[in-house]
mmCIF file of C-alpha atoms in Angstrom:
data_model
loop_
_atom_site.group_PDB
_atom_site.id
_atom_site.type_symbol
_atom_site.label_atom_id
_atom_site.label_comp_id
_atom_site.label_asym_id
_atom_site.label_seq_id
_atom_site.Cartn_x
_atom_site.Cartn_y
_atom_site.Cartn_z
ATOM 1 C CA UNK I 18 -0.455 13.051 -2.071
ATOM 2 C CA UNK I 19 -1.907 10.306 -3.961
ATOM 3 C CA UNK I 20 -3.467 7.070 -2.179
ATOM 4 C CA UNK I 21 -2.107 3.966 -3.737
ATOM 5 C CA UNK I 22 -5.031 2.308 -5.716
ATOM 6 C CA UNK I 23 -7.376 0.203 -3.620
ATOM 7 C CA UNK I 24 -5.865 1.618 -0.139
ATOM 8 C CA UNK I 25 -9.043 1.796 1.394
ATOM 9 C CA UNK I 26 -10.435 -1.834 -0.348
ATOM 10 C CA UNK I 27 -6.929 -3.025 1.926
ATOM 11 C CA UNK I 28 -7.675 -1.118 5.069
ATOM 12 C CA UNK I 29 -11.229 -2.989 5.116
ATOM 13 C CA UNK I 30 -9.764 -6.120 4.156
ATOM 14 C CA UNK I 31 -7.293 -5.956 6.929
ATOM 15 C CA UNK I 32 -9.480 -4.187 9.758
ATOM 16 C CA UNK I 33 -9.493 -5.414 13.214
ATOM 17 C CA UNK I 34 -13.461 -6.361 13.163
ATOM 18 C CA UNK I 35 -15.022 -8.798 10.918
ATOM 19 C CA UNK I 36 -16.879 -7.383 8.187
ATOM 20 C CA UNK I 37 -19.738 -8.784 6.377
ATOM 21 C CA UNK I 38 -21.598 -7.532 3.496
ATOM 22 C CA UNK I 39 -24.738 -9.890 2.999
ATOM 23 C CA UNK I 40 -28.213 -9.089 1.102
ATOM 24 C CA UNK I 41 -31.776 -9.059 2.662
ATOM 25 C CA UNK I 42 -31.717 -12.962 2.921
ATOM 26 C CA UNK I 43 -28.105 -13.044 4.830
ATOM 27 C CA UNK I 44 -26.436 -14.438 1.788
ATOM 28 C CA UNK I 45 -23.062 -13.145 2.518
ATOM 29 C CA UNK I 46 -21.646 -10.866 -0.930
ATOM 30 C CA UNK I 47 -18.131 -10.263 1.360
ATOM 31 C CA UNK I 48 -15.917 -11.202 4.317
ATOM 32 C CA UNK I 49 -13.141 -9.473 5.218
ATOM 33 C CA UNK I 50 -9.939 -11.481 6.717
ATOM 34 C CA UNK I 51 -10.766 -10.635 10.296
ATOM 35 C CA UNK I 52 -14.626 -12.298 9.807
ATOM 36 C CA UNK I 53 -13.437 -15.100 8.178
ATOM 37 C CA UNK I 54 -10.564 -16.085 11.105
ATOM 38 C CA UNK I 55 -13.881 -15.220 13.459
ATOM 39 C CA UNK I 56 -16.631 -17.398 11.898
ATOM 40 C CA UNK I 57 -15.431 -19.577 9.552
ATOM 41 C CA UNK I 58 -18.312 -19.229 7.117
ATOM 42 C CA UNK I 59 -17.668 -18.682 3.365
ATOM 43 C CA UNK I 60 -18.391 -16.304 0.529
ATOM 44 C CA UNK I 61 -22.371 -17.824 -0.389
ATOM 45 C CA UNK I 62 -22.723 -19.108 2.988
ATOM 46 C CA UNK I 63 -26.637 -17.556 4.779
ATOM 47 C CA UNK I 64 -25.081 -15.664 7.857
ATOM 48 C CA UNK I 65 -26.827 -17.398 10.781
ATOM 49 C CA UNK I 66 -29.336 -15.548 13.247
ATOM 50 C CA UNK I 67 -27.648 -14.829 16.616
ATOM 51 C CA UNK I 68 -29.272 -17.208 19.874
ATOM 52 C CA UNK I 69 -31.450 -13.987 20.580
ATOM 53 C CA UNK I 70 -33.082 -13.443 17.286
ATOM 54 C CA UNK I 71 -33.395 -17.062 16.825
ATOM 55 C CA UNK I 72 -36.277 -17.017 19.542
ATOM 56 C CA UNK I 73 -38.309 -13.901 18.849
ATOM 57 C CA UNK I 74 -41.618 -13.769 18.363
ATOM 58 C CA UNK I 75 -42.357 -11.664 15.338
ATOM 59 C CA UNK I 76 -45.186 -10.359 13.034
ATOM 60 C CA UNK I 77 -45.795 -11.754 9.609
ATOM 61 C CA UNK I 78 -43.331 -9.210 7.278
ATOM 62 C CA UNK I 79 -41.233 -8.417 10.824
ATOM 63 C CA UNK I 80 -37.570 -8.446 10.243
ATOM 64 C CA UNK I 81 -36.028 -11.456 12.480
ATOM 65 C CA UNK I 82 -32.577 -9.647 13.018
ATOM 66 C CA UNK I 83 -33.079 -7.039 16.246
ATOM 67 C CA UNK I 84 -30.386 -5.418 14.234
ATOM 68 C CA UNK I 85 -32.440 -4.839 10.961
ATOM 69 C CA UNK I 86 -35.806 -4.015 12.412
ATOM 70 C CA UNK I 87 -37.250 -0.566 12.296
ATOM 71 C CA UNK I 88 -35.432 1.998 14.802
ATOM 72 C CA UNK I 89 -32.993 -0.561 15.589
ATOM 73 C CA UNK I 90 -30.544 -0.621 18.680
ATOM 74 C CA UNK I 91 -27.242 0.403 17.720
ATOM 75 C CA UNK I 92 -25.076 -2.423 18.790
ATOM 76 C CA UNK I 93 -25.988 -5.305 20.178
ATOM 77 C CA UNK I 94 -24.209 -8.711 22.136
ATOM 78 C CA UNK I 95 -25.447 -12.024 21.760
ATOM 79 C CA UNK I 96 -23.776 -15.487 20.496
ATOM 80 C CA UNK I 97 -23.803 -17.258 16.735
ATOM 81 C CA UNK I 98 -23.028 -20.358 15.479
ATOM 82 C CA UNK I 99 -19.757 -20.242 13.596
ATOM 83 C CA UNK I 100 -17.796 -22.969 12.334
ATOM 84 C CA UNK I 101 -19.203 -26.386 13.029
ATOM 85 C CA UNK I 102 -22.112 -24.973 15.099
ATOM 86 C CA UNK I 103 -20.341 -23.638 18.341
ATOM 87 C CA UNK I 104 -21.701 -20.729 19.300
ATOM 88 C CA UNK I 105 -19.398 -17.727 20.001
ATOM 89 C CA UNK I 106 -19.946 -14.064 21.580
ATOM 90 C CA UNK I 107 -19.909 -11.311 19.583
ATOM 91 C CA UNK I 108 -21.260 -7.431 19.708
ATOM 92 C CA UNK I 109 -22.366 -6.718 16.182
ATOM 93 C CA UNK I 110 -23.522 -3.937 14.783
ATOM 94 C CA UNK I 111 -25.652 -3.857 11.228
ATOM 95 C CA UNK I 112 -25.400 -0.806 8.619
ATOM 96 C CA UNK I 113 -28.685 -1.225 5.713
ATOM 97 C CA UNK I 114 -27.102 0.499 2.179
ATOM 98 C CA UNK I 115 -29.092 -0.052 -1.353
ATOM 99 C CA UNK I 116 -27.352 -0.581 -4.547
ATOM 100 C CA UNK I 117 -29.268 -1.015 -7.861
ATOM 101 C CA UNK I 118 -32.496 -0.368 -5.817
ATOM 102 C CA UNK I 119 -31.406 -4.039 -4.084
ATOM 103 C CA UNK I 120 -30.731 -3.562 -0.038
ATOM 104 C CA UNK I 121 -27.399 -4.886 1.138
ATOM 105 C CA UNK I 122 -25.975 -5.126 5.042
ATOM 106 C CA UNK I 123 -22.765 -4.491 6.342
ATOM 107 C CA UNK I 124 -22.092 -6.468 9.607
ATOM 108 C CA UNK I 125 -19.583 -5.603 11.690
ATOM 109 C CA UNK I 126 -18.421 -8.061 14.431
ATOM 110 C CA UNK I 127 -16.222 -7.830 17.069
ATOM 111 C CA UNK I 128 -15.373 -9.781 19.802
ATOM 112 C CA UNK I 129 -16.289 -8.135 23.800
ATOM 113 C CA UNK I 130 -12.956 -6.897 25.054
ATOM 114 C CA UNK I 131 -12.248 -5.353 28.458
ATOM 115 C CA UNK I 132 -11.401 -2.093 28.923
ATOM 116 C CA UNK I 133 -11.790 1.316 30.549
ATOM 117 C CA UNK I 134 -15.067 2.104 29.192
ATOM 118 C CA UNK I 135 -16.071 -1.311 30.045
ATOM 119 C CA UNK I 136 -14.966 -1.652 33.415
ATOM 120 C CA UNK I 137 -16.417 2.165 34.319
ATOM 121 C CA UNK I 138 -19.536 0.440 32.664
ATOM 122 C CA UNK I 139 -19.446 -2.639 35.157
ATOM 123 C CA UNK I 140 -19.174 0.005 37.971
ATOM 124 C CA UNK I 141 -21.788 2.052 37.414
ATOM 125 C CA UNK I 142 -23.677 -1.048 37.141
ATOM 126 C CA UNK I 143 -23.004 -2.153 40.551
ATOM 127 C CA UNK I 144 -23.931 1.570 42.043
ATOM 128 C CA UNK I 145 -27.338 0.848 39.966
ATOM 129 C CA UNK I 146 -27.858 -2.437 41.370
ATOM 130 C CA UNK I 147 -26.737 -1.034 44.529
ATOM 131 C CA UNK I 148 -29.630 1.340 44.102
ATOM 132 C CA UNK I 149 -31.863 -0.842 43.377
ATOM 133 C CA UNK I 150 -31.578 -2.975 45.997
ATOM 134 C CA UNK I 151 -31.971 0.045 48.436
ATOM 135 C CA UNK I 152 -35.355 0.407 46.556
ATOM 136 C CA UNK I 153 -36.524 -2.575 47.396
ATOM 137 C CA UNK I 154 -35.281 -2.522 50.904
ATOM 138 C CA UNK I 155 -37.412 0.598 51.137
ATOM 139 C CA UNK I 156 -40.693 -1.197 49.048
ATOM 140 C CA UNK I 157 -40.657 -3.893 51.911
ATOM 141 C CA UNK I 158 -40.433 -1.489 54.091
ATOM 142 C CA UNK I 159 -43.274 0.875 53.047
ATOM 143 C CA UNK I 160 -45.610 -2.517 52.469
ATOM 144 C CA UNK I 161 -45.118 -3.471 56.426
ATOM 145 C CA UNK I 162 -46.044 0.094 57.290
ATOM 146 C CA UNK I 163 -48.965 -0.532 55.033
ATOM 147 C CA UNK I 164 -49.856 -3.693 55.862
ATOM 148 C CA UNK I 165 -49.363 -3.005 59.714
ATOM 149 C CA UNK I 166 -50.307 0.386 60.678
ATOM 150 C CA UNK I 167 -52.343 2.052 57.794
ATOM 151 C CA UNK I 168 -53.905 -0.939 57.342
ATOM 152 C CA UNK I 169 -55.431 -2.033 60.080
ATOM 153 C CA UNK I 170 -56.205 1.374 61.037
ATOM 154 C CA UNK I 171 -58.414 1.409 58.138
ATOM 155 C CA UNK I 172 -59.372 -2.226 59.428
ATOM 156 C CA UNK I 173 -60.428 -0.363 63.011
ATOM 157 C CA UNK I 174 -62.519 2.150 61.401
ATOM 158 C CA UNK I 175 -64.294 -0.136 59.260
ATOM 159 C CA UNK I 176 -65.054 -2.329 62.077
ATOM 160 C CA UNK I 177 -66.362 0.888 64.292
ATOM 161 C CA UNK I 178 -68.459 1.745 61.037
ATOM 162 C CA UNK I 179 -69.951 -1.832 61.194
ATOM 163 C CA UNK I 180 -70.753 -1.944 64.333
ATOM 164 C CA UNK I 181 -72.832 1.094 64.490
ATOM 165 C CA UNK I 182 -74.547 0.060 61.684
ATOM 166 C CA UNK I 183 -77.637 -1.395 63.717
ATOM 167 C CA UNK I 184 -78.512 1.850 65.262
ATOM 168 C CA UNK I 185 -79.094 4.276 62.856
ATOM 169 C CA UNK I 186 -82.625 4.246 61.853
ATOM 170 C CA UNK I 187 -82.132 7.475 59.843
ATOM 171 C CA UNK I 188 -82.605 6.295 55.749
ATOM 172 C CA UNK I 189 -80.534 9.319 54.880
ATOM 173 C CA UNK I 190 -77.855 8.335 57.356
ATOM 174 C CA UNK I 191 -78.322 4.250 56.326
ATOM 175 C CA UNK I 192 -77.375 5.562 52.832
ATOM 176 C CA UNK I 193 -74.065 7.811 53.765
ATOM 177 C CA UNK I 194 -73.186 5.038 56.283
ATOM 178 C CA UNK I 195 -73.230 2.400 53.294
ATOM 179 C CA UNK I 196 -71.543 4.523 51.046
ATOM 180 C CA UNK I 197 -68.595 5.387 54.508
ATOM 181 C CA UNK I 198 -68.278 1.464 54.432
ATOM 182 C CA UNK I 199 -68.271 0.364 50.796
ATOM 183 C CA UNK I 200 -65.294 2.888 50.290
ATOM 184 C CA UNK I 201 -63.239 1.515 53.892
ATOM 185 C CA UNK I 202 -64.084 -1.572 51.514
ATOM 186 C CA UNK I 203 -62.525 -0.593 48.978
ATOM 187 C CA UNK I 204 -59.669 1.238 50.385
ATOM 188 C CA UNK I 205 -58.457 -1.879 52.606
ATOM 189 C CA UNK I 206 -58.213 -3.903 48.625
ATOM 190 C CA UNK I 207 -56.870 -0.870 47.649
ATOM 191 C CA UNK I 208 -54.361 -1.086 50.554
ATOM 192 C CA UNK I 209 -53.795 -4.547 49.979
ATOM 193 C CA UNK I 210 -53.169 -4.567 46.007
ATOM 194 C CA UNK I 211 -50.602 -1.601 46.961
ATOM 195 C CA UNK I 212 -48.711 -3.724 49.597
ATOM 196 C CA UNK I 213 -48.709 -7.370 47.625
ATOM 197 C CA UNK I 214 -47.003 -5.183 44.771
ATOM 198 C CA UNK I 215 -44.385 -4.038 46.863
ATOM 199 C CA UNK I 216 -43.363 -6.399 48.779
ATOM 200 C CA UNK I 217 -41.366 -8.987 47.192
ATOM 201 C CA UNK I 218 -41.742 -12.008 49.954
ATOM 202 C CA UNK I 219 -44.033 -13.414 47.302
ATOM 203 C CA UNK I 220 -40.255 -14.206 45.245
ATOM 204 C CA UNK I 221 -38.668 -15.124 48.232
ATOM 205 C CA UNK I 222 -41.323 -17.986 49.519
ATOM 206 C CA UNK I 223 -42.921 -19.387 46.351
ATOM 207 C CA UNK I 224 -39.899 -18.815 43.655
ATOM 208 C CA UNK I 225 -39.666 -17.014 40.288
ATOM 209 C CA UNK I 226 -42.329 -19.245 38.603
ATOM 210 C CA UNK I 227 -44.844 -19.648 41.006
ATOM 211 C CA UNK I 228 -44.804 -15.946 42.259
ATOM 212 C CA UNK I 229 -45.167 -15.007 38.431
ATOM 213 C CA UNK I 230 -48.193 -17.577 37.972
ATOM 214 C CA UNK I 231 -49.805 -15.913 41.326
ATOM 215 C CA UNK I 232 -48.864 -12.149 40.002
ATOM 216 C CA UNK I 233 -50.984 -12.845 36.670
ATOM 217 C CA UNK I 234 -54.092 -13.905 38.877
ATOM 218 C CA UNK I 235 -53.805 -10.593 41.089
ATOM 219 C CA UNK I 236 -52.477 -8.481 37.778
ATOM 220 C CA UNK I 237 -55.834 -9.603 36.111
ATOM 221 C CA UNK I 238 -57.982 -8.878 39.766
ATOM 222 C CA UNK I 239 -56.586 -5.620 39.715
ATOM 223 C CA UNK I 240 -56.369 -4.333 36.974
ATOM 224 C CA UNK I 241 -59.532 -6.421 35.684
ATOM 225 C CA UNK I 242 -57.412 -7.042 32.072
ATOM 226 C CA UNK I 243 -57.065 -10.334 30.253
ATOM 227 C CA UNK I 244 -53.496 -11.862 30.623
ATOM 228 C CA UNK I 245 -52.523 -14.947 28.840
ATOM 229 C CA UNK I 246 -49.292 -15.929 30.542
ATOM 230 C CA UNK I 247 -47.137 -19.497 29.149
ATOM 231 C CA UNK I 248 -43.738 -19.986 30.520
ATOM 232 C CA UNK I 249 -42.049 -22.773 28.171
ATOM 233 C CA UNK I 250 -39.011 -23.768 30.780
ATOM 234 C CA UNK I 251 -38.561 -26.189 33.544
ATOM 235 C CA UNK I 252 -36.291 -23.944 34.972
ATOM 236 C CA UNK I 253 -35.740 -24.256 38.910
ATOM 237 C CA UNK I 254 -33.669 -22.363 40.803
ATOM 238 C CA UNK I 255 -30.922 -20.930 38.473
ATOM 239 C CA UNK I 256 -31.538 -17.494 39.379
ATOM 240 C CA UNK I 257 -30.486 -16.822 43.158
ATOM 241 C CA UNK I 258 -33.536 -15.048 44.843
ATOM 242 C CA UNK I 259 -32.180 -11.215 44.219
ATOM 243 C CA UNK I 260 -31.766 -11.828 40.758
ATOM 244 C CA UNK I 261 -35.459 -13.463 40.859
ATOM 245 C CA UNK I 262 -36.393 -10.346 42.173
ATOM 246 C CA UNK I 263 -35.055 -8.067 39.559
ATOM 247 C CA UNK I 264 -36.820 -10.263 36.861
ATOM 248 C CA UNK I 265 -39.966 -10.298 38.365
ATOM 249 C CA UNK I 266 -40.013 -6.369 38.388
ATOM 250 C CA UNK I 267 -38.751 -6.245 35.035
ATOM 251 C CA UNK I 268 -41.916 -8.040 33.528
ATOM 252 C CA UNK I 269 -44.585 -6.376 36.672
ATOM 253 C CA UNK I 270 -43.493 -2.674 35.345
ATOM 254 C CA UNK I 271 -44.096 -4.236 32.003
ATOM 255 C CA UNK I 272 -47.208 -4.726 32.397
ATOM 256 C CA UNK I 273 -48.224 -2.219 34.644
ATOM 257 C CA UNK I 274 -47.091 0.421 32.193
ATOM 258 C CA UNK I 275 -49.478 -1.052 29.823
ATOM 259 C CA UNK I 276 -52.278 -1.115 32.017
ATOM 260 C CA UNK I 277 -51.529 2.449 33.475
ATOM 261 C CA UNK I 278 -50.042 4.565 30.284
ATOM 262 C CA UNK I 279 -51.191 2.285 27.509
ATOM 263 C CA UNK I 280 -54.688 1.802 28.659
ATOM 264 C CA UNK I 281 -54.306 -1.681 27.395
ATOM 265 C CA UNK I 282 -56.894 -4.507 28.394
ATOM 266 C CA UNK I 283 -55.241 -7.561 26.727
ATOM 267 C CA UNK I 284 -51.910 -8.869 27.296
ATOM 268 C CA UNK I 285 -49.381 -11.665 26.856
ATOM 269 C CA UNK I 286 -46.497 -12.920 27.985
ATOM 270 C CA UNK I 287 -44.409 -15.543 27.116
ATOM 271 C CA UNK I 288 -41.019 -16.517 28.969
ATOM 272 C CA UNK I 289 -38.763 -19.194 27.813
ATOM 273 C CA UNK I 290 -35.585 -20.266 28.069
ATOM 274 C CA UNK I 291 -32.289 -21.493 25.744
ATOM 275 C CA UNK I 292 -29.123 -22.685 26.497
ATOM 276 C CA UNK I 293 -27.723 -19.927 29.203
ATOM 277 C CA UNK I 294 -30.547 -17.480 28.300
ATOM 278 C CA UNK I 295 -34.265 -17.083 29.798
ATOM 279 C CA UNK I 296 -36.079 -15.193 27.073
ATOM 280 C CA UNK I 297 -38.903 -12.473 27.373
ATOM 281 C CA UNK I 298 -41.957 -11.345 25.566
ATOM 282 C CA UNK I 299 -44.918 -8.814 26.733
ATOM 283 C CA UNK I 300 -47.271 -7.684 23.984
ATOM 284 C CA UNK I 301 -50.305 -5.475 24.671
ATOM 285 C CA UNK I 302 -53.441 -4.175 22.916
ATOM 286 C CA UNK I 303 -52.936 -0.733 24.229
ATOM 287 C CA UNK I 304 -52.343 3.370 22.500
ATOM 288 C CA UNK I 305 -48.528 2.523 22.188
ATOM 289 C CA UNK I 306 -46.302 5.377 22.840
ATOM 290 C CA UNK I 307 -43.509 6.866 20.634
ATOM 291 C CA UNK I 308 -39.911 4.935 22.501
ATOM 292 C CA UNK I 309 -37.374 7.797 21.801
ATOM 293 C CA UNK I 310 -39.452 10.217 24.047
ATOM 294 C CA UNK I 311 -40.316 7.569 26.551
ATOM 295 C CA UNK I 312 -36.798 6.331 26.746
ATOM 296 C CA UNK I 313 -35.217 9.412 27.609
ATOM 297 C CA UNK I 314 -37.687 10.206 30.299
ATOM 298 C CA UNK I 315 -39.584 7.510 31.322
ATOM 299 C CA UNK I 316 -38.547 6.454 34.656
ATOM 300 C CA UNK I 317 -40.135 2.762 34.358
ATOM 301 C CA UNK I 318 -38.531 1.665 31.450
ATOM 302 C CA UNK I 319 -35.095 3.168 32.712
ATOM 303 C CA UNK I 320 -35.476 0.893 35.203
ATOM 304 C CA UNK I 321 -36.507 -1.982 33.063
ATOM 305 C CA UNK I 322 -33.690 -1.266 31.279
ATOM 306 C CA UNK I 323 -31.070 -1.180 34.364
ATOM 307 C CA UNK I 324 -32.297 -4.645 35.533
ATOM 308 C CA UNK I 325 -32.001 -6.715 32.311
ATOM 309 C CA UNK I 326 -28.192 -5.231 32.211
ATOM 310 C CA UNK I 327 -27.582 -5.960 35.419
ATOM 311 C CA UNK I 328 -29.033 -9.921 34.860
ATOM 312 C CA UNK I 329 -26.798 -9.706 31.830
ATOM 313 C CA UNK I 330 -29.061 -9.455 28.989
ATOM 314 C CA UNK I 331 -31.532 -6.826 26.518
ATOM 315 C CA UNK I 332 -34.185 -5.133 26.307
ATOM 316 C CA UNK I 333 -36.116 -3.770 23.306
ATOM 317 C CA UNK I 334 -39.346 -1.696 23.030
ATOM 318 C CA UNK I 335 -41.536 -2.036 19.520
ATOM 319 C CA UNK I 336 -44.074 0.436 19.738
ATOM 320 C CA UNK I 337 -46.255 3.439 17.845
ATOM 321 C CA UNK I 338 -48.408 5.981 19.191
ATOM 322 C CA UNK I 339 -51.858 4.202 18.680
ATOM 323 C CA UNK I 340 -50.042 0.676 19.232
ATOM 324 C CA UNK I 341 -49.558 -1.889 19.810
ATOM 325 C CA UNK I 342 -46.657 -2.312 22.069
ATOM 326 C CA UNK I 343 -44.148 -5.584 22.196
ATOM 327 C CA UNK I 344 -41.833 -5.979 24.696
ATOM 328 C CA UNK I 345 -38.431 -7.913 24.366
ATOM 329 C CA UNK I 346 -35.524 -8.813 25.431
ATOM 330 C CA UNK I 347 -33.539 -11.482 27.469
ATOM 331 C CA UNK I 348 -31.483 -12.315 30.607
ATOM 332 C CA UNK I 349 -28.537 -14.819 31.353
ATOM 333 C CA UNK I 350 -29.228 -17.402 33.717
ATOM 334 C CA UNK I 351 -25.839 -18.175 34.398
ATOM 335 C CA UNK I 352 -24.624 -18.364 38.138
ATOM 336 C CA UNK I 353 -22.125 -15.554 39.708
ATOM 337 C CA UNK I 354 -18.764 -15.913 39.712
ATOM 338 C CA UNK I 355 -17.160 -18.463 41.908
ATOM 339 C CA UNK I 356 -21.183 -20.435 42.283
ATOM 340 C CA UNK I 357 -20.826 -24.412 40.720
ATOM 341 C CA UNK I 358 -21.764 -24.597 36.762
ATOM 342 C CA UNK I 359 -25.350 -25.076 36.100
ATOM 343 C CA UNK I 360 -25.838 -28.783 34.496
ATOM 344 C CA UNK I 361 -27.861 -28.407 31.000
ATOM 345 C CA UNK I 362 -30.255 -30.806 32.150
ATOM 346 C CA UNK I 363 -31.358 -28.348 35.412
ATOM 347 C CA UNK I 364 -31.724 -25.521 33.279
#
């Protein structure tokens, strides 16, 4: 049997998702009917950025689009300014093709529909989160067992050690006592570092901003790194203090993996915030790491990965073994169900 002629130029033309072809500087070549009724934007028209790409930090040569940059995600769900500026949620995905040695895009957008998949998604989410939130149940209570017992045990001997330090007269047993203290020393920071990173009272008392300024100070104390830390948003209370939480840890295992697996001694952060979104960067000086083979076994960034879902955003790894590594991604800062709107001017 014999297609008619054009058949499958139709079935494009009439398919469900919008369809873009644009070239390397987003100057759209093609819309389909369904991308036209979706974004109102014309054959010639520059496709805009979406609100996440739009506040990246990039290298000089770096693709902007998350979509178009090397080993890019798949799909991806963010908002773009269609007709008269009003920005709309779509998942998009971006296909890179070359013609006449020139490099083309197809974009496909769609907008998020619920579904099977999507609900089974939202559950296992909540077993995560449920999860996690057993985790930290258990972190607080491993730091007051820390804190309390182990602690000042250690505190007890050290103390004992101390005070029998006037009567030996022995050099050789002067030396090995100095040494016995300097490492109860060392243990009771040790002790301390462990059980300030667990706990996450810091969060609860101070707030997200302040218990991030006062995690750089101990981050660089502790891991004795240079951190240059700017947070461009007067936001104040738009998380609730277990989302907080899960933020926090998102950017502390951020930078702990580059201390700990990267060997890094430099890094950055910046956090900011648009419209509904807070927005994320880490960068480090460190080896890098290759992010297929960490993703699928890396614990840390599984986690990472888990919170910024569950805070309804992204997350993005740019790395190379011999580095560096850049961090990425965003959360919503949008209030539950059911909780009064956020005004613009608060967040």
């Amino acid at each position: 049997m014999k297609l008619p002629e054009h058949f499958f130029e139709e079935i494009i033309h009439n398919a469900p998702n919008g369809i873009i072809i644009m070239d390397k500087d987003r100057t759209i070549y093609y819309m389909n009917e369904s991308a036209k009724l979706m974004c109102g934007w014309k054959i010639g028209d520059s496709v805009p950025y979406c609100s996440y790409c739009k506040q990246r930090e990039i290298e000089e040569g770096e693709n902007r689009c998350i979509l178009a940059v090397e080993d890019p995600v798949p799909f991806f769900h963010s908002h773009m300014a269609v007709y008269s500026g009003i920005e709309e949620e779509f998942e998009m995905t971006l296909k890179k093709m070359n013609s006449n040695n020139e490099d083309y895009y197809i974009l496909q957008l769609r907008k998020p529909i619920e579904n099977e998949i999507s609900k089974k998604a939202k559950f296992n989410e909540l077993l995560v989160q449920e999860t996690m939130l057993a985790q930290e149940a258990e972190r607080r209570k491993i730091a007051r067992e820390l804190h309390d017992h182990i602690g000042q045990s250690v505190y007890s001997i050290f103390l004992g050690l101390e005070g029998i330090k006037p009567y030996v007269n022995n050099k050789a047993y002067e030396s090995h006592l100095a040494k016995m203290i300097t490492g109860m020393e060392k243990t009771l920071n040790d002790i301390k570092c462990l059980s300030k990173n667990l706990r996450s009272e810091t969060v609860d008392h101070l707030g997200l901003k302040d218990a991030l300024y006062e995690a750089v100070r101990d981050w660089e104390e502790l891991y004795q790194i240079d951190i240059q830390f700017i947070m461009d948003t007067k936001i104040n209370d738009c998380f609730d203090r277990e989302k907080e939480l899960h933020f926090f840890r998102i950017i502390q295992e951020g930078v702990n993996n580059a201390v700990r697996h990267g060997n890094a001694t430099s890094v950055s952060i910046h956090i900011k915030s648009s419209n509904q979104y807070l927005y994320f960067h880490i960068h480090d000086n460190g080896d890098g790491f290759d992010v297929e083979t960490k993703k699928s076994n890396g614990l840390g960034l599984k986690h990472m990965f888990e919170r910024s879902k569950m805070l309804g955003g992204a997350i993005k790894w740019i790395s190379k073994k011999g580095g560096p590594t850049k961090v990425e991604g965003f959360v919503s800062i949008n209030k539950n169900e059911g909780d009064d709107e956020y005004e613009s001017a608060d967040c």
